[in-house]
Coordinates of C-alpha atoms and ligand atoms in Angstrom, one line a residue:
M1 CA 124.8 117.5 44.2
N2 CA 125.6 117.6 47.9
T3 CA 127.2 120.8 48.9
K4 CA 127.1 120.2 52.6
T5 CA 130.4 119.0 54.1
Y6 CA 131.0 116.7 57.0
A7 CA 131.0 118.8 60.2
G8 CA 131.0 122.0 58.1
I9 CA 134.6 121.6 57.1
P10 CA 136.0 123.7 54.3
Q11 CA 135.2 122.5 50.8
E12 CA 138.9 122.0 49.9
L13 CA 139.2 119.4 52.7
A14 CA 136.0 117.7 51.6
K15 CA 136.9 116.8 48.0
L16 CA 137.3 113.1 47.2
E17 CA 140.7 113.5 45.6
Q18 CA 142.4 115.1 48.6
A19 CA 140.4 113.4 51.4
K20 CA 142.0 110.5 53.2
I21 CA 138.7 109.6 54.9
V22 CA 135.4 108.7 53.3
L23 CA 132.1 108.7 55.2
I24 CA 129.2 106.8 53.6
P25 CA 125.8 107.4 55.2
V26 CA 123.3 104.5 55.0
P27 CA 119.9 105.7 56.1
Y28 CA 118.3 102.3 56.2
D29 CA 115.7 100.8 58.5
G30 CA 114.0 98.0 56.8
T31 CA 114.1 95.2 59.2
S32 CA 114.2 96.6 62.8
T33 CA 111.8 94.9 65.1
W34 CA 110.9 97.4 67.9
Q35 CA 111.4 101.1 67.6
K36 CA 111.7 102.4 64.1
G37 CA 113.8 105.4 63.2
A38 CA 117.4 104.2 62.5
D39 CA 116.9 105.6 59.0
K40 CA 117.0 109.1 60.6
G41 CA 120.4 108.3 62.2
P42 CA 122.8 109.7 59.6
K43 CA 120.9 113.0 59.4
A44 CA 120.9 113.5 63.2
F45 CA 124.6 112.4 63.4
L46 CA 125.6 114.9 60.7
E47 CA 123.7 117.7 62.3
A48 CA 125.3 117.0 65.7
S49 CA 128.7 116.8 63.9
E50 CA 128.3 120.3 62.6
N51 CA 127.9 121.6 66.2
M52 CA 131.0 119.9 67.5
E53 CA 134.4 121.6 68.1
L54 CA 137.0 120.0 65.9
Y55 CA 140.1 120.2 68.1
D56 CA 140.6 116.9 69.9
I57 CA 142.2 117.7 73.3
E58 CA 143.4 114.2 74.1
T59 CA 145.4 113.6 70.9
G60 CA 146.2 117.3 70.3
T61 CA 145.0 117.0 66.7
E62 CA 142.5 118.3 64.3
V63 CA 141.8 115.2 62.3
Y64 CA 139.4 116.9 59.9
Q65 CA 142.5 118.4 58.3
Q66 CA 143.3 114.9 56.9
G67 CA 140.2 115.5 54.7
V68 CA 136.8 113.9 55.0
F69 CA 134.7 113.2 51.9
L70 CA 131.0 112.8 52.5
A71 CA 129.7 110.3 50.0
D72 CA 126.1 110.2 48.7
P73 CA 123.9 108.2 51.0
V74 CA 123.1 104.6 50.0
T75 CA 119.4 104.7 49.6
E76 CA 118.7 101.2 48.0
N77 CA 115.8 99.7 49.9
K78 CA 114.0 97.4 47.6
S79 CA 114.9 94.5 49.9
P80 CA 117.4 93.8 52.7
E81 CA 119.4 91.8 50.2
A82 CA 119.5 94.6 47.6
M83 CA 120.6 97.1 50.3
V84 CA 123.4 94.8 51.6
D85 CA 124.6 94.4 48.0
A86 CA 124.6 98.1 47.4
V87 CA 126.5 98.8 50.6
H88 CA 129.0 96.1 49.8
Q89 CA 129.7 97.5 46.3
I90 CA 130.1 101.1 47.3
T91 CA 132.3 100.3 50.3
K92 CA 134.5 98.3 48.1
K93 CA 134.7 101.0 45.6
Y94 CA 136.1 103.5 48.1
I95 CA 138.5 101.0 49.6
K96 CA 139.9 100.6 46.1
K97 CA 140.4 104.3 45.9
N98 CA 142.9 104.0 48.8
K99 CA 140.7 105.8 51.4
F100 CA 140.0 105.1 55.1
V101 CA 136.4 104.1 54.7
T102 CA 133.8 104.6 57.4
I103 CA 130.0 104.0 57.3
F104 CA 127.2 105.5 59.4
G105 CA 123.9 103.6 59.6
G106 CA 121.1 102.8 59.6
E107 CA 120.3 99.7 61.4
H108 CA 122.8 96.9 61.9
S109 CA 122.0 94.8 58.8
I110 CA 124.0 97.3 56.8
S111 CA 127.1 95.8 58.4
I112 CA 126.6 92.6 56.5
G113 CA 127.6 94.6 53.4
T114 CA 130.4 96.6 55.0
I115 CA 132.1 93.5 56.5
R116 CA 131.8 91.6 53.3
A117 CA 133.6 94.4 51.5
F118 CA 136.5 94.6 54.0
N119 CA 136.8 90.9 54.2
E120 CA 137.3 90.7 50.5
M121 CA 139.9 93.4 50.5
Y122 CA 142.0 92.5 53.6
P123 CA 143.5 89.1 54.4
S124 CA 143.1 87.6 57.9
L125 CA 140.4 90.1 58.9
T126 CA 139.3 90.5 62.5
V127 CA 135.8 91.9 63.0
L128 CA 135.6 93.6 66.4
H129 CA 131.8 93.7 67.1
I130 CA 130.8 96.0 69.9
D131 CA 127.1 95.6 70.7
A132 CA 124.6 94.7 73.4
H133 CA 123.3 91.9 71.2
A134 CA 124.9 88.8 69.8
D135 CA 123.4 89.2 66.2
L136 CA 124.4 85.7 65.3
R137 CA 121.1 84.4 63.8
K138 CA 121.6 82.7 60.5
S139 CA 118.3 84.1 59.3
Y140 CA 115.4 86.0 60.9
E141 CA 111.9 86.7 59.7
G142 CA 112.7 85.1 56.4
S143 CA 115.9 87.0 55.6
T144 CA 119.6 86.4 56.1
C145 CA 120.0 90.2 55.9
N146 CA 118.0 91.1 59.0
H147 CA 119.6 93.2 61.7
A148 CA 119.5 90.1 64.0
C149 CA 121.9 88.4 61.6
A150 CA 124.4 91.2 61.4
V151 CA 127.5 89.2 62.2
Y152 CA 126.5 85.7 61.4
E153 CA 128.5 85.8 58.1
A154 CA 131.4 87.3 59.9
S155 CA 131.3 84.5 62.5
Q156 CA 131.9 82.1 59.6
S157 CA 134.4 84.0 57.5
T158 CA 136.4 86.2 59.8
N159 CA 138.0 86.3 63.2
L160 CA 135.0 87.6 65.1
I161 CA 135.4 89.1 68.6
Q162 CA 132.3 90.3 70.4
V163 CA 132.3 92.9 73.2
G164 CA 129.6 94.2 75.4
I165 CA 127.1 91.4 74.8
R166 CA 124.1 91.2 77.2
S167 CA 121.2 89.9 75.2
M168 CA 120.9 86.9 73.0
D169 CA 118.7 83.9 72.0
I170 CA 119.7 80.5 73.3
M171 CA 120.0 79.2 69.7
E172 CA 122.8 81.7 69.1
K173 CA 125.0 79.7 71.6
T174 CA 125.5 77.1 68.9
V175 CA 127.2 79.7 66.7
M176 CA 128.9 81.8 69.3
D177 CA 132.6 81.3 70.2
E178 CA 132.5 82.0 73.9
E179 CA 136.3 82.2 74.0
K180 CA 136.1 85.3 71.9
T181 CA 133.0 86.8 73.5
Y182 CA 133.2 89.4 76.3
F183 CA 129.9 89.6 78.2
A184 CA 128.9 92.9 79.8
H185 CA 128.3 91.3 83.2
D186 CA 132.0 90.1 83.3
M187 CA 133.4 93.3 81.9
A188 CA 131.6 95.3 84.6
I189 CA 133.7 93.6 87.4
D190 CA 137.0 93.0 85.7
D191 CA 138.8 95.2 83.1
S192 CA 141.3 92.6 81.9
W193 CA 138.9 92.0 79.0
M194 CA 140.5 94.8 77.0
E195 CA 143.9 93.2 76.9
A196 CA 142.5 89.7 76.4
A197 CA 140.4 90.8 73.4
I198 CA 143.3 92.7 71.8
D199 CA 145.5 89.6 72.2
Q200 CA 143.0 87.6 70.1
M201 CA 143.0 90.1 67.2
T202 CA 144.9 89.6 63.9
D203 CA 146.6 92.8 62.6
N204 CA 143.8 93.9 60.2
V205 CA 140.8 94.9 62.3
F206 CA 137.4 96.2 61.2
I207 CA 135.2 97.6 63.9
T208 CA 131.4 97.4 63.8
F209 CA 130.0 99.5 66.5
D210 CA 126.3 99.2 67.5
L211 CA 125.5 102.2 69.6
D212 CA 123.3 100.1 71.9
A213 CA 126.5 98.7 73.3
F214 CA 126.5 101.9 75.4
D215 CA 124.6 102.1 78.6
P216 CA 121.2 103.7 78.0
S217 CA 122.0 106.3 80.7
I218 CA 124.4 107.9 78.2
L219 CA 122.8 106.8 75.0
P220 CA 119.1 106.3 75.2
S221 CA 118.2 107.0 71.5
T222 CA 118.6 103.6 70.0
G223 CA 116.1 101.0 68.8
T224 CA 116.7 98.4 71.5
P225 CA 118.3 99.9 74.7
E226 CA 119.6 97.3 77.1
P227 CA 120.7 98.1 80.7
G228 CA 124.2 97.4 81.9
G229 CA 126.2 98.8 79.0
L230 CA 129.5 100.5 78.3
L231 CA 130.4 103.9 79.6
W232 CA 132.2 106.6 77.7
Y233 CA 135.8 106.6 79.0
E234 CA 136.2 102.8 79.2
T235 CA 135.0 102.6 75.6
L236 CA 137.5 105.3 74.5
D237 CA 140.3 103.6 76.5
F238 CA 139.7 100.3 74.7
L239 CA 139.3 101.9 71.2
K240 CA 142.5 103.9 71.6
Q241 CA 144.4 100.7 72.5
V242 CA 143.0 98.9 69.5
F243 CA 143.9 101.8 67.1
E244 CA 147.4 102.0 68.6
E245 CA 148.2 98.3 68.5
K246 CA 146.4 97.1 65.4
H247 CA 145.9 98.2 61.8
V248 CA 142.3 99.3 61.9
V249 CA 141.2 99.2 58.3
G250 CA 137.8 100.9 58.7
F251 CA 134.7 101.0 60.9
D252 CA 130.9 101.5 60.9
I253 CA 128.6 102.9 63.5
V254 CA 125.0 101.9 63.5
E255 CA 121.6 102.0 65.3
L256 CA 121.3 105.7 66.2
C257 CA 117.5 106.1 66.5
P258 CA 117.1 109.9 67.1
N259 CA 114.6 111.4 69.4
K260 CA 113.8 115.1 68.9
D261 CA 113.6 115.7 72.7
E262 CA 116.9 114.0 73.4
K263 CA 119.9 115.3 71.5
S264 CA 122.8 114.0 73.7
S265 CA 122.7 110.6 72.0
D266 CA 123.2 112.3 68.6
F267 CA 126.1 114.3 70.0
L268 CA 127.7 111.2 71.6
A269 CA 127.5 109.4 68.2
A270 CA 129.1 112.4 66.5
K271 CA 131.9 112.6 69.1
L272 CA 132.5 108.8 69.0
Y273 CA 133.0 109.0 65.3
Y274 CA 135.4 111.9 65.5
K275 CA 137.3 110.2 68.4
M276 CA 137.8 107.1 66.3
L277 CA 139.2 109.2 63.4
S278 CA 141.4 111.1 65.9
Y279 CA 142.9 107.8 67.2
K280 CA 143.3 106.4 63.7
F281 CA 145.3 109.5 62.5
M282 CA 146.9 110.7 65.7
N283 CA 150.5 110.0 64.5
D284 CA 150.0 111.0 60.9
A285 CA 151.0 114.4 59.6
V286 CA 148.5 116.1 57.3
S287 CA 151.1 116.2 54.6
D288 CA 151.8 112.4 54.8
N289 CA 150.5 110.3 52.0
Y290 CA 147.8 107.8 53.1
D291 CA 148.0 104.1 52.2
N292 CA 145.1 102.0 53.3
A293 CA 147.2 98.9 52.4
Y294 CA 144.4 96.9 50.9
E295 CA 145.2 93.7 49.2
S296 CA 142.2 92.0 47.9
K297 CA 142.0 88.2 48.1
E298 CA 141.6 88.1 44.3
Q299 CA 144.8 90.1 43.9
K300 CA 146.6 87.8 46.4
K301 CA 145.6 84.7 44.4
N302 CA 146.9 86.3 41.2
T303 CA 150.2 87.1 42.8
L304 CA 150.6 83.5 44.1
K305 CA 149.6 82.2 40.7
F306 CA 152.2 84.5 39.0
T307 CA 154.9 83.2 41.4
D308 CA 154.0 79.6 40.6
D309 CA 154.1 80.2 36.9
D310 CA 157.4 82.0 37.3
N311 CA 158.9 78.9 39.0
N312 CA 157.8 76.5 36.3
Ligands
LIG401 MN1 122.4 95.8 69.1

């Protein structure tokens, strides 16, 4: 039984029944290719979160008052496929409980499971993928559930928009939709990408945020740091607009690879998570009921079928 709460919030705000927000840690690092350690990400993130002040100056809110339930970590690691399946099932379970579901990895392969769950529960889903890497390989090192394949499935089954990309294999060009890809070298010289990307989104948006999208000068503790990344305030500016203009249905944050001598990355991840929650709930009173407005594709089919029968 886990008695620790997210960010040390009071127990009564951390109970599943009352909490509007669910946080699922996935300490998984089965397929990373260079520096190992993303499995330690959730622990470092939670420790940093406990040392963070919980009033958000920008929105003038204390989003933790909406309630945050810290779920048991997903520890399935028999195979990448079994891990993805476990993440998929548990994510879906909490969406069905009408919560705002968030997931902290772990390496990026966990997002195959999170995206699959949200895509089953929300029609016309946009996946906003913020990352240094394209992650569009169909399979890698013998598995379709490798971190290098994180958004291949999303590219086939959702409206995928990629932001911050600065590293890819030439083969991925055959899968990539360059109209919906925002490369870091273009973003650096022209900030019209924010509006352009938002214009391409449907209303339901899931955000998968690989921390290596950030510039290594502000976030060095990640498995594969790439130069030329996003900075803090431009990232927040973009995220805030997305939360204001779209129905963000959930998000995951992945690839924190902690280094005991460098804590600022852990703290940045903690703060990013809290900022995203603050933007999500900035206009919601604590007393408001929360409705995550899920409508699974199965349900939708049944409703249509019912209507057809009704007309006969
Ligand atoms: Mn990446």
